Amino acid sequence: MKTTQTKSFFWTQLLTTALLGALLGILLIVLSVSFLLKVIFVVMGIMTILSAIPMLAFGLSNLSDRAGRMSFAFSLLSILMGIVMIFWHSDILLIIVGVYFLIFPIVEILAARDRAARAKSELPKMILGVVLLLLGPARTLDILFDVAGYVVLGLTALSVLISLITYFTSKKKQATATGNRIFVDRDGDGTIDAVFVDRTYDADANAASNDREKQ
């Protein structure tokens, strides 16, 4: 019963992963840029606001300190940018977001105590900002969405393939399991000359091997 449930769960999970991955990849490639742009900006705006809340709380509790005032100002700017991204979608906003993702992380790095650690965390934003500014809004979106779609499809196919290989390899190992082995010295010469296999675990040897094994 446990094996059946495990098998059913595996195939359900595999099918769900394959369908969701394929659907997401196809949508990224097929859907219009304008629609995807609105969705992405709303998500980015919400994430920007949420990520600014801890910095806002720190700034409010340390307004007497220069670092606290800077955190408070930057958090307000981030919240404002998040609101803009949620409610205003245009090509101009892409340029603004590109500048924001390029300049704001640099300011954060310069203001941080551990600049190296901060640089690592802010690097993805800076790369996105550079891409948006260098390639241009429309072309950038087409490229990014198409590439993202194909990457999602490729990763989904790879994940499914690895899962199948792992599953069938595991099943093959289970199929070749020896079960309870019964060793017999039939001629009394001190060596095992018969190995019986109890695959049903009922103490009844229902298979045999002629391999001789040292005691």
JSON list of N, CA and C in Angstrom, two decimals, residues 7-84:
[
{"chain": "A", "resi": 7, "resn": "LYS", "atom": "N", "xyz": [4.33, 5.66, -5.40]},
{"chain": "A", "resi": 7, "resn": "LYS", "atom": "CA", "xyz": [4.35, 5.66, -6.86]},
{"chain": "A", "resi": 7, "resn": "LYS", "atom": "C", "xyz": [3.35, 6.67, -7.41]},
{"chain": "A", "resi": 8, "resn": "SER", "atom": "N", "xyz": [2.15, 6.69, -6.86]},
{"chain": "A", "resi": 8, "resn": "SER", "atom": "CA", "xyz": [1.12, 7.63, -7.30]},
{"chain": "A", "resi": 8, "resn": "SER", "atom": "C", "xyz": [1.55, 9.07, -7.05]},
{"chain": "A", "resi": 9, "resn": "PHE", "atom": "N", "xyz": [2.15, 9.32, -5.88]},
{"chain": "A", "resi": 9, "resn": "PHE", "atom": "CA", "xyz": [2.62, 10.67, -5.56]},
{"chain": "A", "resi": 9, "resn": "PHE", "atom": "C", "xyz": [3.71, 11.11, -6.53]},
{"chain": "A", "resi": 10, "resn": "PHE", "atom": "N", "xyz": [4.62, 10.19, -6.85]},
{"chain": "A", "resi": 10, "resn": "PHE", "atom": "CA", "xyz": [5.72, 10.52, -7.77]},
{"chain": "A", "resi": 10, "resn": "PHE", "atom": "C", "xyz": [5.18, 10.95, -9.13]},
{"chain": "A", "resi": 11, "resn": "TRP", "atom": "N", "xyz": [4.28, 10.14, -9.70]},
{"chain": "A", "resi": 11, "resn": "TRP", "atom": "CA", "xyz": [3.78, 10.45, -11.04]},
{"chain": "A", "resi": 11, "resn": "TRP", "atom": "C", "xyz": [2.91, 11.71, -11.02]},
{"chain": "A", "resi": 12, "resn": "THR", "atom": "N", "xyz": [2.17, 11.92, -9.95]},
{"chain": "A", "resi": 12, "resn": "THR", "atom": "CA", "xyz": [1.36, 13.15, -9.85]},
{"chain": "A", "resi": 12, "resn": "THR", "atom": "C", "xyz": [2.25, 14.37, -9.78]},
{"chain": "A", "resi": 13, "resn": "GLN", "atom": "N", "xyz": [3.30, 14.30, -8.95]},
{"chain": "A", "resi": 13, "resn": "GLN", "atom": "CA", "xyz": [4.23, 15.41, -8.82]},
{"chain": "A", "resi": 13, "resn": "GLN", "atom": "C", "xyz": [4.97, 15.67, -10.12]},
{"chain": "A", "resi": 14, "resn": "LEU", "atom": "N", "xyz": [5.39, 14.59, -10.79]},
{"chain": "A", "resi": 14, "resn": "LEU", "atom": "CA", "xyz": [6.11, 14.74, -12.05]},
{"chain": "A", "resi": 14, "resn": "LEU", "atom": "C", "xyz": [5.23, 15.37, -13.12]},
{"chain": "A", "resi": 15, "resn": "LEU", "atom": "N", "xyz": [3.99, 14.90, -13.22]},
{"chain": "A", "resi": 15, "resn": "LEU", "atom": "CA", "xyz": [3.06, 15.45, -14.22]},
{"chain": "A", "resi": 15, "resn": "LEU", "atom": "C", "xyz": [2.75, 16.91, -13.93]},
{"chain": "A", "resi": 16, "resn": "THR", "atom": "N", "xyz": [2.55, 17.24, -12.66]},
{"chain": "A", "resi": 16, "resn": "THR", "atom": "CA", "xyz": [2.26, 18.62, -12.28]},
{"chain": "A", "resi": 16, "resn": "THR", "atom": "C", "xyz": [3.42, 19.54, -12.63]},
{"chain": "A", "resi": 17, "resn": "THR", "atom": "N", "xyz": [4.64, 19.10, -12.30]},
{"chain": "A", "resi": 17, "resn": "THR", "atom": "CA", "xyz": [5.83, 19.89, -12.62]},
{"chain": "A", "resi": 17, "resn": "THR", "atom": "C", "xyz": [5.97, 20.10, -14.12]},
{"chain": "A", "resi": 18, "resn": "ALA", "atom": "N", "xyz": [5.76, 19.04, -14.88]},
{"chain": "A", "resi": 18, "resn": "ALA", "atom": "CA", "xyz": [5.89, 19.13, -16.34]},
{"chain": "A", "resi": 18, "resn": "ALA", "atom": "C", "xyz": [4.85, 20.08, -16.94]},
{"chain": "A", "resi": 19, "resn": "LEU", "atom": "N", "xyz": [3.61, 19.97, -16.48]},
{"chain": "A", "resi": 19, "resn": "LEU", "atom": "CA", "xyz": [2.53, 20.80, -17.02]},
{"chain": "A", "resi": 19, "resn": "LEU", "atom": "C", "xyz": [2.72, 22.28, -16.65]},
{"chain": "A", "resi": 20, "resn": "LEU", "atom": "N", "xyz": [3.03, 22.53, -15.38]},
{"chain": "A", "resi": 20, "resn": "LEU", "atom": "CA", "xyz": [3.21, 23.92, -14.94]},
{"chain": "A", "resi": 20, "resn": "LEU", "atom": "C", "xyz": [4.43, 24.56, -15.61]},
{"chain": "A", "resi": 21, "resn": "GLY", "atom": "N", "xyz": [5.53, 23.81, -15.70]},
{"chain": "A", "resi": 21, "resn": "GLY", "atom": "CA", "xyz": [6.73, 24.34, -16.36]},
{"chain": "A", "resi": 21, "resn": "GLY", "atom": "C", "xyz": [6.49, 24.62, -17.83]},
{"chain": "A", "resi": 22, "resn": "ALA", "atom": "N", "xyz": [5.83, 23.68, -18.51]},
{"chain": "A", "resi": 22, "resn": "ALA", "atom": "CA", "xyz": [5.55, 23.87, -19.94]},
{"chain": "A", "resi": 22, "resn": "ALA", "atom": "C", "xyz": [4.60, 25.05, -20.15]},
{"chain": "A", "resi": 23, "resn": "LEU", "atom": "N", "xyz": [3.58, 25.15, -19.28]},
{"chain": "A", "resi": 23, "resn": "LEU", "atom": "CA", "xyz": [2.62, 26.25, -19.40]},
{"chain": "A", "resi": 23, "resn": "LEU", "atom": "C", "xyz": [3.29, 27.59, -19.19]},
{"chain": "A", "resi": 24, "resn": "LEU", "atom": "N", "xyz": [4.12, 27.70, -18.15]},
{"chain": "A", "resi": 24, "resn": "LEU", "atom": "CA", "xyz": [4.80, 28.96, -17.87]},
{"chain": "A", "resi": 24, "resn": "LEU", "atom": "C", "xyz": [5.74, 29.33, -19.02]},
{"chain": "A", "resi": 25, "resn": "GLY", "atom": "N", "xyz": [6.51, 28.36, -19.52]},
{"chain": "A", "resi": 25, "resn": "GLY", "atom": "CA", "xyz": [7.42, 28.65, -20.62]},
{"chain": "A", "resi": 25, "resn": "GLY", "atom": "C", "xyz": [6.70, 29.12, -21.87]},
{"chain": "A", "resi": 26, "resn": "ILE", "atom": "N", "xyz": [5.60, 28.45, -22.21]},
{"chain": "A", "resi": 26, "resn": "ILE", "atom": "CA", "xyz": [4.84, 28.82, -23.40]},
{"chain": "A", "resi": 26, "resn": "ILE", "atom": "C", "xyz": [4.21, 30.20, -23.24]},
{"chain": "A", "resi": 27, "resn": "LEU", "atom": "N", "xyz": [3.69, 30.49, -22.04]},
{"chain": "A", "resi": 27, "resn": "LEU", "atom": "CA", "xyz": [3.08, 31.80, -21.80]},
{"chain": "A", "resi": 27, "resn": "LEU", "atom": "C", "xyz": [4.10, 32.92, -21.94]},
{"chain": "A", "resi": 28, "resn": "LEU", "atom": "N", "xyz": [5.31, 32.70, -21.44]},
{"chain": "A", "resi": 28, "resn": "LEU", "atom": "CA", "xyz": [6.36, 33.71, -21.55]},
{"chain": "A", "resi": 28, "resn": "LEU", "atom": "C", "xyz": [6.72, 33.99, -23.01]},
{"chain": "A", "resi": 29, "resn": "ILE", "atom": "N", "xyz": [6.63, 32.97, -23.84]},
{"chain": "A", "resi": 29, "resn": "ILE", "atom": "CA", "xyz": [6.98, 33.13, -25.26]},
{"chain": "A", "resi": 29, "resn": "ILE", "atom": "C", "xyz": [5.82, 33.70, -26.06]},
{"chain": "A", "resi": 30, "resn": "VAL", "atom": "N", "xyz": [4.61, 33.25, -25.76]},
{"chain": "A", "resi": 30, "resn": "VAL", "atom": "CA", "xyz": [3.45, 33.56, -26.61]},
{"chain": "A", "resi": 30, "resn": "VAL", "atom": "C", "xyz": [2.74, 34.85, -26.22]},
{"chain": "A", "resi": 31, "resn": "LEU", "atom": "N", "xyz": [2.56, 35.08, -24.91]},
{"chain": "A", "resi": 31, "resn": "LEU", "atom": "CA", "xyz": [1.76, 36.23, -24.48]},
{"chain": "A", "resi": 31, "resn": "LEU", "atom": "C", "xyz": [2.40, 37.56, -24.89]},
{"chain": "A", "resi": 32, "resn": "SER", "atom": "N", "xyz": [1.57, 38.56, -25.02]},
{"chain": "A", "resi": 32, "resn": "SER", "atom": "CA", "xyz": [2.04, 39.88, -25.44]},
{"chain": "A", "resi": 32, "resn": "SER", "atom": "C", "xyz": [2.94, 40.50, -24.38]},
{"chain": "A", "resi": 33, "resn": "VAL", "atom": "N", "xyz": [3.88, 41.29, -24.85]},
{"chain": "A", "resi": 33, "resn": "VAL", "atom": "CA", "xyz": [4.82, 41.95, -23.95]},
{"chain": "A", "resi": 33, "resn": "VAL", "atom": "C", "xyz": [4.10, 42.90, -23.00]},
{"chain": "A", "resi": 34, "resn": "SER", "atom": "N", "xyz": [3.09, 43.58, -23.48]},
{"chain": "A", "resi": 34, "resn": "SER", "atom": "CA", "xyz": [2.39, 44.56, -22.66]},
{"chain": "A", "resi": 34, "resn": "SER", "atom": "C", "xyz": [1.72, 43.90, -21.45]},
{"chain": "A", "resi": 35, "resn": "PHE", "atom": "N", "xyz": [1.11, 42.74, -21.68]},
{"chain": "A", "resi": 35, "resn": "PHE", "atom": "CA", "xyz": [0.44, 42.03, -20.58]},
{"chain": "A", "resi": 35, "resn": "PHE", "atom": "C", "xyz": [1.47, 41.52, -19.57]},
{"chain": "A", "resi": 36, "resn": "LEU", "atom": "N", "xyz": [2.53, 40.89, -20.07]},
{"chain": "A", "resi": 36, "resn": "LEU", "atom": "CA", "xyz": [3.58, 40.39, -19.18]},
{"chain": "A", "resi": 36, "resn": "LEU", "atom": "C", "xyz": [4.24, 41.53, -18.42]},
{"chain": "A", "resi": 37, "resn": "LEU", "atom": "N", "xyz": [4.37, 42.68, -19.10]},
{"chain": "A", "resi": 37, "resn": "LEU", "atom": "CA", "xyz": [4.97, 43.84, -18.46]},
{"chain": "A", "resi": 37, "resn": "LEU", "atom": "C", "xyz": [4.16, 44.28, -17.25]},
{"chain": "A", "resi": 38, "resn": "LYS", "atom": "N", "xyz": [2.85, 44.31, -17.39]},
{"chain": "A", "resi": 38, "resn": "LYS", "atom": "CA", "xyz": [1.99, 44.72, -16.28]},
{"chain": "A", "resi": 38, "resn": "LYS", "atom": "C", "xyz": [2.12, 43.76, -15.11]},
{"chain": "A", "resi": 39, "resn": "VAL", "atom": "N", "xyz": [2.10, 42.47, -15.42]},
{"chain": "A", "resi": 39, "resn": "VAL", "atom": "CA", "xyz": [2.20, 41.46, -14.36]},
{"chain": "A", "resi": 39, "resn": "VAL", "atom": "C", "xyz": [3.53, 41.58, -13.62]},
{"chain": "A", "resi": 40, "resn": "ILE", "atom": "N", "xyz": [4.61, 41.69, -14.40]},
{"chain": "A", "resi": 40, "resn": "ILE", "atom": "CA", "xyz": [5.94, 41.75, -13.79]},
{"chain": "A", "resi": 40, "resn": "ILE", "atom": "C", "xyz": [6.11, 43.01, -12.97]},
{"chain": "A", "resi": 41, "resn": "PHE", "atom": "N", "xyz": [5.61, 44.14, -13.46]},
{"chain": "A", "resi": 41, "resn": "PHE", "atom": "CA", "xyz": [5.75, 45.38, -12.72]},
{"chain": "A", "resi": 41, "resn": "PHE", "atom": "C", "xyz": [4.97, 45.34, -11.41]},
{"chain": "A", "resi": 42, "resn": "VAL", "atom": "N", "xyz": [3.79, 44.72, -11.43]},
{"chain": "A", "resi": 42, "resn": "VAL", "atom": "CA", "xyz": [3.01, 44.61, -10.20]},
{"chain": "A", "resi": 42, "resn": "VAL", "atom": "C", "xyz": [3.76, 43.76, -9.18]},
{"chain": "A", "resi": 43, "resn": "VAL", "atom": "N", "xyz": [4.30, 42.63, -9.63]},
{"chain": "A", "resi": 43, "resn": "VAL", "atom": "CA", "xyz": [5.06, 41.75, -8.73]},
{"chain": "A", "resi": 43, "resn": "VAL", "atom": "C", "xyz": [6.31, 42.46, -8.21]},
{"chain": "A", "resi": 44, "resn": "MET", "atom": "N", "xyz": [7.03, 43.13, -9.11]},
{"chain": "A", "resi": 44, "resn": "MET", "atom": "CA", "xyz": [8.24, 43.85, -8.70]},
{"chain": "A", "resi": 44, "resn": "MET", "atom": "C", "xyz": [7.90, 44.97, -7.73]},
{"chain": "A", "resi": 45, "resn": "GLY", "atom": "N", "xyz": [6.79, 45.66, -7.97]},
{"chain": "A", "resi": 45, "resn": "GLY", "atom": "CA", "xyz": [6.39, 46.74, -7.08]},
{"chain": "A", "resi": 45, "resn": "GLY", "atom": "C", "xyz": [6.08, 46.24, -5.68]},
{"chain": "A", "resi": 46, "resn": "ILE", "atom": "N", "xyz": [5.34, 45.13, -5.60]},
{"chain": "A", "resi": 46, "resn": "ILE", "atom": "CA", "xyz": [5.00, 44.56, -4.30]},
{"chain": "A", "resi": 46, "resn": "ILE", "atom": "C", "xyz": [6.26, 44.11, -3.56]},
{"chain": "A", "resi": 47, "resn": "MET", "atom": "N", "xyz": [7.17, 43.43, -4.28]},
{"chain": "A", "resi": 47, "resn": "MET", "atom": "CA", "xyz": [8.41, 42.96, -3.66]},
{"chain": "A", "resi": 47, "resn": "MET", "atom": "C", "xyz": [9.29, 44.13, -3.22]},
{"chain": "A", "resi": 48, "resn": "THR", "atom": "N", "xyz": [9.31, 45.20, -4.01]},
{"chain": "A", "resi": 48, "resn": "THR", "atom": "CA", "xyz": [10.10, 46.37, -3.65]},
{"chain": "A", "resi": 48, "resn": "THR", "atom": "C", "xyz": [9.58, 47.01, -2.36]},
{"chain": "A", "resi": 49, "resn": "ILE", "atom": "N", "xyz": [8.26, 47.12, -2.24]},
{"chain": "A", "resi": 49, "resn": "ILE", "atom": "CA", "xyz": [7.67, 47.70, -1.04]},
{"chain": "A", "resi": 49, "resn": "ILE", "atom": "C", "xyz": [7.94, 46.82, 0.18]},
{"chain": "A", "resi": 50, "resn": "LEU", "atom": "N", "xyz": [7.75, 45.52, 0.03]},
{"chain": "A", "resi": 50, "resn": "LEU", "atom": "CA", "xyz": [7.97, 44.61, 1.15]},
{"chain": "A", "resi": 50, "resn": "LEU", "atom": "C", "xyz": [9.43, 44.61, 1.60]},
{"chain": "A", "resi": 51, "resn": "SER", "atom": "N", "xyz": [10.36, 44.66, 0.65]},
{"chain": "A", "resi": 51, "resn": "SER", "atom": "CA", "xyz": [11.77, 44.64, 1.01]},
{"chain": "A", "resi": 51, "resn": "SER", "atom": "C", "xyz": [12.21, 45.95, 1.67]},
{"chain": "A", "resi": 52, "resn": "ALA", "atom": "N", "xyz": [11.44, 47.03, 1.47]},
{"chain": "A", "resi": 52, "resn": "ALA", "atom": "CA", "xyz": [11.81, 48.32, 2.04]},
{"chain": "A", "resi": 52, "resn": "ALA", "atom": "C", "xyz": [11.27, 48.50, 3.47]},
{"chain": "A", "resi": 53, "resn": "ILE", "atom": "N", "xyz": [10.33, 47.67, 3.87]},
{"chain": "A", "resi": 53, "resn": "ILE", "atom": "CA", "xyz": [9.72, 47.83, 5.20]},
{"chain": "A", "resi": 53, "resn": "ILE", "atom": "C", "xyz": [10.74, 47.66, 6.33]},
{"chain": "A", "resi": 54, "resn": "PRO", "atom": "N", "xyz": [11.60, 46.61, 6.31]},
{"chain": "A", "resi": 54, "resn": "PRO", "atom": "CA", "xyz": [12.60, 46.51, 7.40]},
{"chain": "A", "resi": 54, "resn": "PRO", "atom": "C", "xyz": [13.54, 47.71, 7.46]},
{"chain": "A", "resi": 55, "resn": "MET", "atom": "N", "xyz": [13.93, 48.21, 6.28]},
{"chain": "A", "resi": 55, "resn": "MET", "atom": "CA", "xyz": [14.81, 49.37, 6.25]},
{"chain": "A", "resi": 55, "resn": "MET", "atom": "C", "xyz": [14.09, 50.62, 6.77]},
{"chain": "A", "resi": 56, "resn": "LEU", "atom": "N", "xyz": [12.80, 50.73, 6.50]},
{"chain": "A", "resi": 56, "resn": "LEU", "atom": "CA", "xyz": [12.01, 51.85, 7.00]},
{"chain": "A", "resi": 56, "resn": "LEU", "atom": "C", "xyz": [11.92, 51.80, 8.53]},
{"chain": "A", "resi": 57, "resn": "ALA", "atom": "N", "xyz": [11.69, 50.59, 9.07]},
{"chain": "A", "resi": 57, "resn": "ALA", "atom": "CA", "xyz": [11.61, 50.44, 10.52]},
{"chain": "A", "resi": 57, "resn": "ALA", "atom": "C", "xyz": [12.94, 50.79, 11.19]},
{"chain": "A", "resi": 58, "resn": "PHE", "atom": "N", "xyz": [14.04, 50.36, 10.56]},
{"chain": "A", "resi": 58, "resn": "PHE", "atom": "CA", "xyz": [15.36, 50.70, 11.11]},
{"chain": "A", "resi": 58, "resn": "PHE", "atom": "C", "xyz": [15.60, 52.20, 11.08]},
{"chain": "A", "resi": 59, "resn": "GLY", "atom": "N", "xyz": [15.21, 52.83, 9.98]},
{"chain": "A", "resi": 59, "resn": "GLY", "atom": "CA", "xyz": [15.40, 54.27, 9.87]},
{"chain": "A", "resi": 59, "resn": "GLY", "atom": "C", "xyz": [14.59, 55.05, 10.87]},
{"chain": "A", "resi": 60, "resn": "LEU", "atom": "N", "xyz": [13.35, 54.65, 11.09]},
{"chain": "A", "resi": 60, "resn": "LEU", "atom": "CA", "xyz": [12.49, 55.34, 12.05]},
{"chain": "A", "resi": 60, "resn": "LEU", "atom": "C", "xyz": [13.03, 55.22, 13.48]},
{"chain": "A", "resi": 61, "resn": "SER", "atom": "N", "xyz": [13.64, 54.09, 13.79]},
{"chain": "A", "resi": 61, "resn": "SER", "atom": "CA", "xyz": [14.15, 53.89, 15.14]},
{"chain": "A", "resi": 61, "resn": "SER", "atom": "C", "xyz": [15.54, 54.48, 15.34]},
{"chain": "A", "resi": 62, "resn": "ASN", "atom": "N", "xyz": [16.14, 55.00, 14.27]},
{"chain": "A", "resi": 62, "resn": "ASN", "atom": "CA", "xyz": [17.49, 55.56, 14.37]},
{"chain": "A", "resi": 62, "resn": "ASN", "atom": "C", "xyz": [17.59, 56.89, 13.63]},
{"chain": "A", "resi": 63, "resn": "LEU", "atom": "N", "xyz": [16.56, 57.74, 13.75]},
{"chain": "A", "resi": 63, "resn": "LEU", "atom": "CA", "xyz": [16.56, 59.02, 13.06]},
{"chain": "A", "resi": 63, "resn": "LEU", "atom": "C", "xyz": [17.63, 59.97, 13.58]},
{"chain": "A", "resi": 64, "resn": "SER", "atom": "N", "xyz": [18.08, 59.74, 14.78]},
{"chain": "A", "resi": 64, "resn": "SER", "atom": "CA", "xyz": [19.13, 60.61, 15.32]},
{"chain": "A", "resi": 64, "resn": "SER", "atom": "C", "xyz": [20.50, 60.30, 14.73]},
{"chain": "A", "resi": 65, "resn": "ASP", "atom": "N", "xyz": [20.61, 59.17, 14.06]},
{"chain": "A", "resi": 65, "resn": "ASP", "atom": "CA", "xyz": [21.87, 58.75, 13.48]},
{"chain": "A", "resi": 65, "resn": "ASP", "atom": "C", "xyz": [21.85, 59.00, 11.97]},
{"chain": "A", "resi": 66, "resn": "ARG", "atom": "N", "xyz": [23.01, 59.31, 11.41]},
{"chain": "A", "resi": 66, "resn": "ARG", "atom": "CA", "xyz": [23.08, 59.60, 9.97]},
{"chain": "A", "resi": 66, "resn": "ARG", "atom": "C", "xyz": [22.68, 58.37, 9.13]},
{"chain": "A", "resi": 67, "resn": "ALA", "atom": "N", "xyz": [23.15, 57.19, 9.54]},
{"chain": "A", "resi": 67, "resn": "ALA", "atom": "CA", "xyz": [22.79, 55.97, 8.81]},
{"chain": "A", "resi": 67, "resn": "ALA", "atom": "C", "xyz": [21.30, 55.70, 8.89]},
{"chain": "A", "resi": 68, "resn": "GLY", "atom": "N", "xyz": [20.68, 56.01, 10.03]},
{"chain": "A", "resi": 68, "resn": "GLY", "atom": "CA", "xyz": [19.25, 55.83, 10.18]},
{"chain": "A", "resi": 68, "resn": "GLY", "atom": "C", "xyz": [18.46, 56.76, 9.28]},
{"chain": "A", "resi": 69, "resn": "ARG", "atom": "N", "xyz": [18.92, 58.01, 9.18]},
{"chain": "A", "resi": 69, "resn": "ARG", "atom": "CA", "xyz": [18.23, 58.97, 8.30]},
{"chain": "A", "resi": 69, "resn": "ARG", "atom": "C", "xyz": [18.36, 58.56, 6.84]},
{"chain": "A", "resi": 70, "resn": "MET", "atom": "N", "xyz": [19.53, 58.05, 6.45]},
{"chain": "A", "resi": 70, "resn": "MET", "atom": "CA", "xyz": [19.72, 57.60, 5.08]},
{"chain": "A", "resi": 70, "resn": "MET", "atom": "C", "xyz": [18.84, 56.39, 4.78]},
{"chain": "A", "resi": 71, "resn": "SER", "atom": "N", "xyz": [18.75, 55.45, 5.71]},
{"chain": "A", "resi": 71, "resn": "SER", "atom": "CA", "xyz": [17.90, 54.27, 5.53]},
{"chain": "A", "resi": 71, "resn": "SER", "atom": "C", "xyz": [16.44, 54.68, 5.41]},
{"chain": "A", "resi": 72, "resn": "PHE", "atom": "N", "xyz": [16.03, 55.66, 6.24]},
{"chain": "A", "resi": 72, "resn": "PHE", "atom": "CA", "xyz": [14.65, 56.13, 6.18]},
{"chain": "A", "resi": 72, "resn": "PHE", "atom": "C", "xyz": [14.35, 56.76, 4.83]},
{"chain": "A", "resi": 73, "resn": "ALA", "atom": "N", "xyz": [15.27, 57.60, 4.33]},
{"chain": "A", "resi": 73, "resn": "ALA", "atom": "CA", "xyz": [15.07, 58.26, 3.04]},
{"chain": "A", "resi": 73, "resn": "ALA", "atom": "C", "xyz": [15.05, 57.25, 1.90]},
{"chain": "A", "resi": 74, "resn": "PHE", "atom": "N", "xyz": [15.97, 56.28, 1.92]},
{"chain": "A", "resi": 74, "resn": "PHE", "atom": "CA", "xyz": [16.03, 55.28, 0.86]},
{"chain": "A", "resi": 74, "resn": "PHE", "atom": "C", "xyz": [14.81, 54.37, 0.88]},
{"chain": "A", "resi": 75, "resn": "SER", "atom": "N", "xyz": [14.33, 54.06, 2.08]},
{"chain": "A", "resi": 75, "resn": "SER", "atom": "CA", "xyz": [13.15, 53.19, 2.18]},
{"chain": "A", "resi": 75, "resn": "SER", "atom": "C", "xyz": [11.92, 53.91, 1.63]},
{"chain": "A", "resi": 76, "resn": "LEU", "atom": "N", "xyz": [11.78, 55.20, 1.92]},
{"chain": "A", "resi": 76, "resn": "LEU", "atom": "CA", "xyz": [10.66, 55.96, 1.36]},
{"chain": "A", "resi": 76, "resn": "LEU", "atom": "C", "xyz": [10.74, 56.01, -0.16]},
{"chain": "A", "resi": 77, "resn": "LEU", "atom": "N", "xyz": [11.96, 56.17, -0.69]},
{"chain": "A", "resi": 77, "resn": "LEU", "atom": "CA", "xyz": [12.14, 56.18, -2.14]},
{"chain": "A", "resi": 77, "resn": "LEU", "atom": "C", "xyz": [11.77, 54.83, -2.73]},
{"chain": "A", "resi": 78, "resn": "SER", "atom": "N", "xyz": [12.15, 53.75, -2.06]},
{"chain": "A", "resi": 78, "resn": "SER", "atom": "CA", "xyz": [11.83, 52.40, -2.55]},
{"chain": "A", "resi": 78, "resn": "SER", "atom": "C", "xyz": [10.32, 52.16, -2.53]},
{"chain": "A", "resi": 79, "resn": "ILE", "atom": "N", "xyz": [9.67, 52.58, -1.46]},
{"chain": "A", "resi": 79, "resn": "ILE", "atom": "CA", "xyz": [8.22, 52.41, -1.37]},
{"chain": "A", "resi": 79, "resn": "ILE", "atom": "C", "xyz": [7.52, 53.21, -2.47]},
{"chain": "A", "resi": 80, "resn": "LEU", "atom": "N", "xyz": [7.99, 54.44, -2.69]},
{"chain": "A", "resi": 80, "resn": "LEU", "atom": "CA", "xyz": [7.42, 55.25, -3.77]},
{"chain": "A", "resi": 80, "resn": "LEU", "atom": "C", "xyz": [7.62, 54.59, -5.12]},
{"chain": "A", "resi": 81, "resn": "MET", "atom": "N", "xyz": [8.81, 54.05, -5.36]},
{"chain": "A", "resi": 81, "resn": "MET", "atom": "CA", "xyz": [9.08, 53.37, -6.61]},
{"chain": "A", "resi": 81, "resn": "MET", "atom": "C", "xyz": [8.20, 52.14, -6.77]},
{"chain": "A", "resi": 82, "resn": "GLY", "atom": "N", "xyz": [7.98, 51.42, -5.66]},
{"chain": "A", "resi": 82, "resn": "GLY", "atom": "CA", "xyz": [7.11, 50.25, -5.72]},
{"chain": "A", "resi": 82, "resn": "GLY", "atom": "C", "xyz": [5.69, 50.61, -6.08]},
{"chain": "A", "resi": 83, "resn": "ILE", "atom": "N", "xyz": [5.19, 51.70, -5.51]},
{"chain": "A", "resi": 83, "resn": "ILE", "atom": "CA", "xyz": [3.83, 52.16, -5.83]},
{"chain": "A", "resi": 83, "resn": "ILE", "atom": "C", "xyz": [3.73, 52.56, -7.30]},
{"chain": "A", "resi": 84, "resn": "VAL", "atom": "N", "xyz": [4.76, 53.23, -7.79]},
{"chain": "A", "resi": 84, "resn": "VAL", "atom": "CA", "xyz": [4.78, 53.64, -9.21]},
{"chain": "A", "resi": 84, "resn": "VAL", "atom": "C", "xyz": [4.75, 52.41, -10.10]}
]
